[in-house]
Each structure stands twice: as structure tokens, then as C-alpha cells.
């Protein structure tokens, strides 16, 4: 738990948010400013800042986050049409919340430019 971290506060229940998925190691909730009809954030409960902060023991967690995104895409009904998974890391990426998270974005045709 990092006191000044908005995602830690959401996970701790200090800020209102509806979890659409939760287990012992991660939660998922809808982005407050969705860029597409489906815009879900998958967030580990552990305060890991960004990709360079990942340690070898996070390998399973990282894999399970991708698999959970796949399951959530299925549940949202967007799996067949396709979707995008995004993990911003560091200032050049525009990472705004320094608690690692994966965006699951879909439900419309996405711009094919990544950068
Ligand atoms: P980043 O730019 O760090 O990859 O993405 C952070 C995302 O978190 C943004 O898409 C932003 O809209 C979302 N976000 C920031 N604060 C909150 C919040 O309090 N609640 C929710 N649900 N999403 C948030
Ligand atoms: Zn945090």
C-alpha cells in the first residue's frame, strides 16, 4: 500500500470503485475516462510501480494478468472482434498512475497506430 497512490486507495476500498473482477493478487475495474466502449484496468494488489520494477517472482502474476484480460474480453463480448492490451511504463509512455496496470481496450475499431 502506497499512501499517495490512487490505485492502492481504490484497492483498499478508500475510493469508490466497482470491481468487475478480483482475486487475491489482482483487481479489475472500469477506467474513469474510457477511450472505447470497453476500457478496463487490470491492477495487481501489490504496489509495483512500472515494468522495470517487475522482479522474477512476478512472472506468474504478469502472465495471469494477460490471461485474465483475455477472460474479461470474452465476458465483455469483444474477444472475437479483437481488442488491445496496453501497459504504459514511464514518462515517455505517458504513464499517469505509478502503479502498474494493464488497459483492456475494445468494443470499437481502434486506430492502427500504436504510438
Ligand atoms: P496510464 O496513463 O497510467 O497508463 O493510465 C491510467 C489510467 O487510469 C487512465 O486511463 C485514467 O483514466 C485512469 N484513472 C485514473 N484515476 C482513476 C480513478 O480514480 N478511477 C478509475 N476508475 N480510473 C482512473
Ligand atoms: Zn499503488
mmCIF file of N, CA and C and ligand atoms in Angstrom, residues 6-7 10 15-17 29-34 39 41 86-88 93-98 101 103, ligand 1:
data_model
loop_
_atom_site.group_PDB
_atom_site.id
_atom_site.type_symbol
_atom_site.label_atom_id
_atom_site.label_comp_id
_atom_site.label_asym_id
_atom_site.label_seq_id
_atom_site.Cartn_x
_atom_site.Cartn_y
_atom_site.Cartn_z
ATOM 1 N N UNK A 6 -3.376 6.336 -6.174
ATOM 2 C CA UNK A 6 -4.824 6.248 -6.376
ATOM 3 C C UNK A 6 -5.274 4.793 -6.520
ATOM 4 N N UNK A 7 -4.470 3.960 -7.155
ATOM 5 C CA UNK A 7 -4.902 2.567 -7.328
ATOM 6 C C UNK A 7 -4.805 1.797 -6.010
ATOM 7 N N UNK A 10 -7.936 2.726 -4.227
ATOM 8 C CA UNK A 10 -9.101 2.012 -4.765
ATOM 9 C C UNK A 10 -9.111 0.577 -4.251
ATOM 10 N N UNK A 15 -11.571 4.515 -1.989
ATOM 11 C CA UNK A 15 -12.221 5.292 -3.039
ATOM 12 C C UNK A 15 -13.242 4.387 -3.707
ATOM 13 N N UNK A 16 -14.410 4.935 -4.014
ATOM 14 C CA UNK A 16 -15.455 4.092 -4.610
ATOM 15 C C UNK A 16 -15.055 3.576 -5.977
ATOM 16 N N UNK A 17 -15.237 2.309 -6.176
ATOM 17 C CA UNK A 17 -14.991 1.717 -7.491
ATOM 18 C C UNK A 17 -15.647 0.346 -7.508
ATOM 19 N N UNK A 29 -11.254 -3.020 -12.823
ATOM 20 C CA UNK A 29 -12.365 -2.063 -12.751
ATOM 21 C C UNK A 29 -12.325 -1.198 -14.000
ATOM 22 N N UNK A 30 -13.433 -0.509 -14.253
ATOM 23 C CA UNK A 30 -13.527 0.289 -15.482
ATOM 24 C C UNK A 30 -12.789 1.609 -15.332
ATOM 25 N N UNK A 31 -12.116 1.997 -16.404
ATOM 26 C CA UNK A 31 -11.392 3.263 -16.421
ATOM 27 C C UNK A 31 -12.383 4.415 -16.280
ATOM 28 N N UNK A 32 -11.994 5.398 -15.500
ATOM 29 C CA UNK A 32 -12.881 6.534 -15.240
ATOM 30 C C UNK A 32 -13.068 7.402 -16.492
ATOM 31 N N UNK A 33 -12.101 7.359 -17.395
ATOM 32 C CA UNK A 33 -12.174 8.095 -18.666
ATOM 33 C C UNK A 33 -12.003 7.118 -19.826
ATOM 34 N N UNK A 34 -13.048 6.352 -20.099
ATOM 35 C CA UNK A 34 -12.903 5.305 -21.127
ATOM 36 C C UNK A 34 -12.640 5.887 -22.510
ATOM 37 N N UNK A 39 -13.252 -0.383 -21.617
ATOM 38 C CA UNK A 39 -11.931 0.104 -21.170
ATOM 39 C C UNK A 39 -11.795 -0.279 -19.702
ATOM 40 N N UNK A 41 -9.256 -1.654 -16.507
ATOM 41 C CA UNK A 41 -7.896 -1.659 -15.962
ATOM 42 C C UNK A 41 -7.711 -2.894 -15.099
ATOM 43 N N UNK A 86 -2.656 -2.743 -23.216
ATOM 44 C CA UNK A 86 -1.615 -1.711 -23.153
ATOM 45 C C UNK A 86 -1.073 -1.637 -21.734
ATOM 46 N N UNK A 87 0.245 -1.642 -21.617
ATOM 47 C CA UNK A 87 0.894 -1.371 -20.331
ATOM 48 C C UNK A 87 1.849 -0.210 -20.547
ATOM 49 N N UNK A 88 1.455 0.981 -20.134
ATOM 50 C CA UNK A 88 2.355 2.124 -20.211
ATOM 51 C C UNK A 88 3.392 2.008 -19.101
ATOM 52 N N UNK A 93 5.956 7.124 -22.091
ATOM 53 C CA UNK A 93 4.735 6.389 -22.453
ATOM 54 C C UNK A 93 3.485 7.149 -22.034
ATOM 55 N N UNK A 94 3.671 8.138 -21.160
ATOM 56 C CA UNK A 94 2.518 8.863 -20.625
ATOM 57 C C UNK A 94 1.902 8.199 -19.416
ATOM 58 N N UNK A 95 2.595 7.228 -18.820
ATOM 59 C CA UNK A 95 2.056 6.568 -17.628
ATOM 60 C C UNK A 95 1.695 7.617 -16.571
ATOM 61 N N UNK A 96 0.410 7.659 -16.233
ATOM 62 C CA UNK A 96 -0.082 8.690 -15.316
ATOM 63 C C UNK A 96 -0.186 8.179 -13.884
ATOM 64 N N UNK A 97 -0.431 6.890 -13.731
ATOM 65 C CA UNK A 97 -0.571 6.306 -12.393
ATOM 66 C C UNK A 97 0.592 5.339 -12.189
ATOM 67 N N UNK A 98 1.431 5.640 -11.193
ATOM 68 C CA UNK A 98 2.657 4.874 -10.973
ATOM 69 C C UNK A 98 2.386 3.617 -10.148
ATOM 70 N N UNK A 101 -0.375 -1.327 -14.356
ATOM 71 C CA UNK A 101 -1.739 -1.725 -14.733
ATOM 72 C C UNK A 101 -1.772 -2.031 -16.212
ATOM 73 N N UNK A 103 -4.279 -1.936 -19.520
ATOM 74 C CA UNK A 103 -5.535 -1.483 -20.112
ATOM 75 C C UNK A 103 -6.049 -2.574 -21.051
HETATM 76 P P1 LIG B 1 -1.855 5.325 -17.573
HETATM 77 O O1 LIG B 1 -1.792 6.597 -18.381
HETATM 78 O O2 LIG B 1 -1.128 5.473 -16.268
HETATM 79 O O3 LIG B 1 -1.474 4.110 -18.349
HETATM 80 O O4 LIG B 1 -3.401 5.120 -17.260
HETATM 81 C C1 LIG B 1 -4.006 5.497 -16.073
HETATM 82 C C2 LIG B 1 -5.496 5.340 -16.279
HETATM 83 O O5 LIG B 1 -6.132 5.387 -15.024
HETATM 84 C C3 LIG B 1 -6.121 6.451 -17.136
HETATM 85 O O6 LIG B 1 -6.731 5.872 -18.282
HETATM 86 C C4 LIG B 1 -7.128 7.107 -16.188
HETATM 87 O O7 LIG B 1 -8.311 7.495 -16.844
HETATM 88 C C5 LIG B 1 -7.361 6.028 -15.147
HETATM 89 N N1 LIG B 1 -7.690 6.530 -13.831
HETATM 90 C C6 LIG B 1 -7.029 7.482 -13.135
HETATM 91 N N2 LIG B 1 -7.600 7.689 -11.940
HETATM 92 C C7 LIG B 1 -8.653 6.832 -11.872
HETATM 93 C C8 LIG B 1 -9.635 6.578 -10.861
HETATM 94 O O8 LIG B 1 -9.658 7.182 -9.790
HETATM 95 N N3 LIG B 1 -10.567 5.628 -11.142
HETATM 96 C C9 LIG B 1 -10.569 4.945 -12.319
HETATM 97 N N4 LIG B 1 -11.522 4.028 -12.490
HETATM 98 N N5 LIG B 1 -9.658 5.158 -13.287
HETATM 99 C C10 LIG B 1 -8.716 6.097 -13.070
#
